[in-house]
Amino acid sequence: MSVLMVSGTGTEIGKTVTTAALAAVAVAAGRSVAVLKPAQTGVGPGEPGDVDEVLRLAGDRVTPVELARYPEPLAPATAARRAGLPPVTPAEVAEAAAKLAAAHDLVLVEGAGGLLVRFDEAGTTLADAARLLDAPVLVVATAGLGTLNVTTLTGEALRARGLTTRGVVIGSWPTTPDLASRCNVSELAEAAGAPLLGALPEGAGALAPEEFRARARDWLAPELGGDFSPSRGSLPAP
């Protein structure tokens, strides 16, 4: 199965826009793509969620699937409990991803927050779903001060569970990078224990969809279908 889990070192760091870029590049290469969001929190009935944002940016050739939705912007386990709704389980995520993989070339599974955010009261996480699927995990990280610590912790958590870190992507490269951001570019790969596979410019999600799709290849490394290479100085311009 061609399933890639997209996790992060925290919340609001660019996972959804990174997922959209991955989808856009794959679609442009002629691949069929599905995006699976196991647990959408902080969004009410009828409101657009993360899969809708991916669809808007990457185009309607992407198959969007959302398994569960909880209205409060909390960790999935907490949001489910407070809403009186059943939580999503790793088995449900794995089953849905496997079905999508049978009909698509690539399935992108976007987590909620960081890797070990709880799905349910038993403490299961996206990492458990990745293990059931034997799927690699792409880590989305921030650029600035503090990112090396949380990226290292995420990499260690993946290795401790026998999971493969596909690489790390900077979810939002600042328009005016500070000293910490510039230094971290050369250290993120070591922190993650996996290669740096891209960087999206700050504000990428605000681009017109047509421009987003046209530029997405510039933000992702060849391993992800793009042209990005930090050694060539190809960090994205704003």
Coordinates of C-alpha atoms in Angstrom, one line a residue:
M1 CA 0.0 0.0 0.0
S2 CA 1.2 3.5 -0.7
V3 CA 0.1 5.2 2.5
L4 CA 1.9 8.2 4.0
M5 CA 1.1 9.5 7.5
V6 CA 1.5 13.2 7.9
S7 CA 2.1 14.1 11.5
G8 CA 3.6 17.1 13.2
T9 CA 5.6 18.3 16.1
G10 CA 2.6 20.3 17.3
T11 CA -0.5 22.0 16.2
E12 CA -1.0 24.9 13.7
I13 CA 2.4 24.3 12.1
G14 CA 1.3 23.7 8.5
K15 CA 0.3 20.0 8.3
T16 CA -2.8 20.7 6.2
V17 CA -1.0 22.9 3.7
T18 CA 1.8 20.4 3.5
T19 CA -0.7 17.7 2.9
A20 CA -2.2 19.8 0.1
A21 CA 1.2 20.3 -1.5
L22 CA 1.9 16.6 -1.4
A23 CA -1.5 15.9 -3.0
A24 CA -1.0 18.6 -5.7
V25 CA 2.4 17.3 -6.7
A26 CA 1.1 13.8 -6.9
V27 CA -1.9 14.7 -8.9
A28 CA 0.2 16.8 -11.3
A29 CA 2.3 13.6 -11.8
G30 CA -0.8 11.7 -12.9
R31 CA -1.3 9.8 -9.6
S32 CA -4.7 9.2 -8.0
V33 CA -4.7 10.6 -4.5
A34 CA -6.9 10.3 -1.4
V35 CA -6.6 12.4 1.8
L36 CA -7.9 10.9 5.0
K37 CA -8.5 12.9 8.2
P38 CA -9.2 10.5 11.0
A39 CA -10.4 13.1 13.5
Q40 CA -11.4 16.7 12.7
T41 CA -11.7 18.9 15.8
G42 CA -12.8 22.5 16.3
V43 CA -15.2 22.5 13.3
G44 CA -19.0 22.3 13.5
P45 CA -21.5 20.5 11.2
G46 CA -21.4 21.8 7.7
E47 CA -18.3 23.9 8.2
P48 CA -15.2 23.2 6.0
G49 CA -12.5 21.1 7.6
D50 CA -8.9 20.2 6.8
V51 CA -9.9 17.8 4.0
D52 CA -11.9 20.6 2.4
E53 CA -8.9 22.9 2.5
V54 CA -6.7 20.3 0.9
L55 CA -9.4 19.9 -1.8
R56 CA -9.5 23.6 -2.4
L57 CA -5.7 24.0 -2.7
A58 CA -4.9 20.7 -4.5
G59 CA -7.9 20.4 -6.7
D60 CA -11.1 18.3 -7.0
R61 CA -9.2 15.3 -8.4
V62 CA -8.3 14.5 -4.7
T63 CA -10.6 12.1 -2.8
P64 CA -11.4 13.6 0.6
V65 CA -12.4 11.5 3.6
E66 CA -13.1 12.5 7.1
L67 CA -13.9 9.8 9.7
A68 CA -15.0 11.7 12.8
R69 CA -15.8 15.4 13.6
Y70 CA -15.9 17.0 17.0
P71 CA -16.9 20.7 17.5
E72 CA -14.5 21.8 20.2
P73 CA -10.8 22.6 19.3
L74 CA -9.3 20.0 21.6
A75 CA -7.4 16.7 21.3
P76 CA -9.6 14.1 19.7
A77 CA -10.0 12.0 22.8
T78 CA -11.1 15.0 24.9
A79 CA -13.2 16.5 22.1
A80 CA -15.0 13.2 21.6
R81 CA -15.7 12.7 25.3
R82 CA -17.0 16.2 25.8
A83 CA -19.3 15.9 22.7
G84 CA -20.6 12.5 23.9
L85 CA -19.5 11.0 20.6
P86 CA -17.5 7.8 19.9
P87 CA -13.8 8.3 19.4
V88 CA -12.0 7.2 16.3
T89 CA -9.8 4.2 16.7
P90 CA -6.5 3.2 15.0
A91 CA -8.2 0.1 13.6
E92 CA -10.8 2.3 11.9
V93 CA -8.1 4.6 10.5
A94 CA -6.2 1.6 9.2
E95 CA -9.3 0.0 7.6
A96 CA -10.3 3.3 5.9
A97 CA -6.7 3.9 4.6
A98 CA -6.4 0.3 3.3
K99 CA -9.7 0.6 1.4
L100 CA -8.6 3.9 -0.1
A101 CA -5.2 2.5 -1.0
A102 CA -6.9 -0.3 -3.0
A103 CA -8.3 2.4 -5.3
H104 CA -5.7 5.1 -5.2
D105 CA -2.0 5.4 -5.9
L106 CA -1.3 7.5 -2.8
V107 CA -3.2 7.9 0.5
L108 CA -2.2 10.8 2.7
V109 CA -3.4 10.4 6.4
E110 CA -3.3 13.7 8.2
G111 CA -3.1 13.5 12.0
A112 CA -4.3 16.0 14.6
G113 CA -1.7 18.0 16.4
G114 CA 1.4 16.0 17.3
L115 CA 2.2 12.3 16.8
L116 CA 1.1 11.2 20.3
V117 CA -2.1 13.2 20.6
R118 CA -4.7 10.7 22.0
F119 CA -7.5 9.4 19.8
D120 CA -9.4 7.8 22.7
E121 CA -9.4 7.1 26.5
A122 CA -7.1 4.1 25.9
G123 CA -4.4 6.4 24.8
T124 CA -4.1 5.2 21.2
T125 CA -2.6 7.6 18.7
L126 CA -1.7 8.2 15.0
A127 CA 1.4 6.1 15.7
D128 CA -0.8 3.1 16.4
A129 CA -2.6 3.5 13.1
A130 CA 0.8 3.9 11.3
R131 CA 2.0 0.6 12.9
L132 CA -1.2 -1.2 11.8
L133 CA -0.6 0.0 8.3
D134 CA 3.2 -0.4 8.4
A135 CA 3.2 3.1 6.9
P136 CA 6.0 5.7 7.0
V137 CA 5.5 9.0 8.8
L138 CA 6.3 12.4 7.4
V139 CA 7.0 14.9 10.2
V140 CA 6.0 18.6 9.7
A141 CA 8.0 20.9 11.9
T142 CA 8.3 24.6 12.5
A143 CA 11.5 26.5 11.6
G144 CA 12.3 28.6 14.6
L145 CA 13.6 28.3 18.1
G146 CA 12.5 25.2 19.9
T147 CA 11.9 23.1 16.9
L148 CA 15.0 20.9 17.3
N149 CA 13.8 19.6 20.7
V150 CA 10.3 18.7 19.6
T151 CA 11.5 17.3 16.3
T152 CA 14.1 15.1 18.1
L153 CA 11.4 13.9 20.5
T154 CA 9.1 13.0 17.6
G155 CA 11.8 11.1 15.9
E156 CA 12.7 9.2 19.0
A157 CA 9.0 8.3 19.6
L158 CA 8.7 7.0 16.0
R159 CA 11.9 4.9 16.3
A160 CA 10.8 3.5 19.7
R161 CA 7.6 2.2 18.1
G162 CA 9.5 0.6 15.2
L163 CA 8.1 3.2 12.7
T164 CA 9.9 4.8 9.8
T165 CA 10.3 8.5 9.6
R166 CA 10.0 9.4 5.9
G167 CA 11.5 12.8 6.4
V168 CA 10.8 16.2 7.8
V169 CA 9.2 19.2 6.1
I170 CA 9.2 22.8 7.4
G171 CA 5.5 23.7 7.4
S172 CA 6.0 27.5 7.2
W173 CA 9.4 29.0 6.2
P174 CA 9.3 32.6 7.4
T175 CA 9.4 35.5 5.0
T176 CA 12.2 37.0 7.1
P177 CA 13.9 34.0 8.8
D178 CA 15.7 34.8 12.1
L179 CA 19.1 33.4 13.1
A180 CA 17.5 30.3 14.8
S181 CA 15.5 29.4 11.6
R182 CA 18.5 29.8 9.4
C183 CA 20.7 27.6 11.7
N184 CA 17.9 25.0 12.1
V185 CA 17.8 24.2 8.4
S186 CA 21.1 22.4 8.6
E187 CA 20.2 20.6 11.9
L188 CA 16.6 19.5 11.4
A189 CA 17.6 16.3 9.5
E190 CA 19.9 15.2 12.4
A191 CA 17.2 16.0 14.9
A192 CA 14.6 14.0 13.1
G193 CA 16.9 11.2 12.1
A194 CA 15.6 11.6 8.6
P195 CA 16.2 13.9 5.6
L196 CA 14.9 17.4 5.2
L197 CA 12.4 16.9 2.4
G198 CA 10.9 20.4 1.9
A199 CA 9.9 23.8 3.2
L200 CA 6.7 25.6 2.5
P201 CA 6.8 29.4 2.4
E202 CA 4.9 31.4 5.0
G203 CA 1.4 32.1 3.7
A204 CA 1.4 29.3 1.1
G205 CA -2.1 28.4 2.1
A206 CA -3.3 31.9 1.2
L207 CA -2.1 31.7 -2.4
A208 CA -4.7 31.3 -5.1
P209 CA -5.2 27.6 -5.8
E210 CA -3.8 27.8 -9.3
E211 CA -0.6 29.4 -8.0
F212 CA -0.3 27.0 -5.1
R213 CA -0.4 24.0 -7.5
A214 CA 2.0 25.6 -9.9
R215 CA 4.6 26.2 -7.1
A216 CA 4.1 23.1 -5.0
R217 CA 7.0 21.2 -6.7
D218 CA 9.4 23.9 -5.6
W219 CA 8.6 23.2 -1.9
L220 CA 9.1 19.4 -1.8
A221 CA 12.2 17.3 -2.4
P222 CA 12.5 14.8 -5.3
E223 CA 11.7 12.0 -2.9
L224 CA 8.2 13.6 -2.6
G225 CA 7.9 14.4 -6.3
G226 CA 9.3 17.9 -6.2
D227 CA 12.5 19.9 -6.9
F228 CA 13.4 21.2 -3.5
S229 CA 17.0 20.9 -2.3
P230 CA 18.4 22.9 0.6
S231 CA 21.9 22.3 -0.7
R232 CA 21.0 24.3 -3.8
G233 CA 19.7 27.1 -1.7
S234 CA 16.1 26.5 -2.8
L235 CA 14.3 27.5 0.3
P236 CA 11.1 29.0 -0.9
A237 CA 10.7 32.7 -1.5
P238 CA 7.6 34.4 -0.1

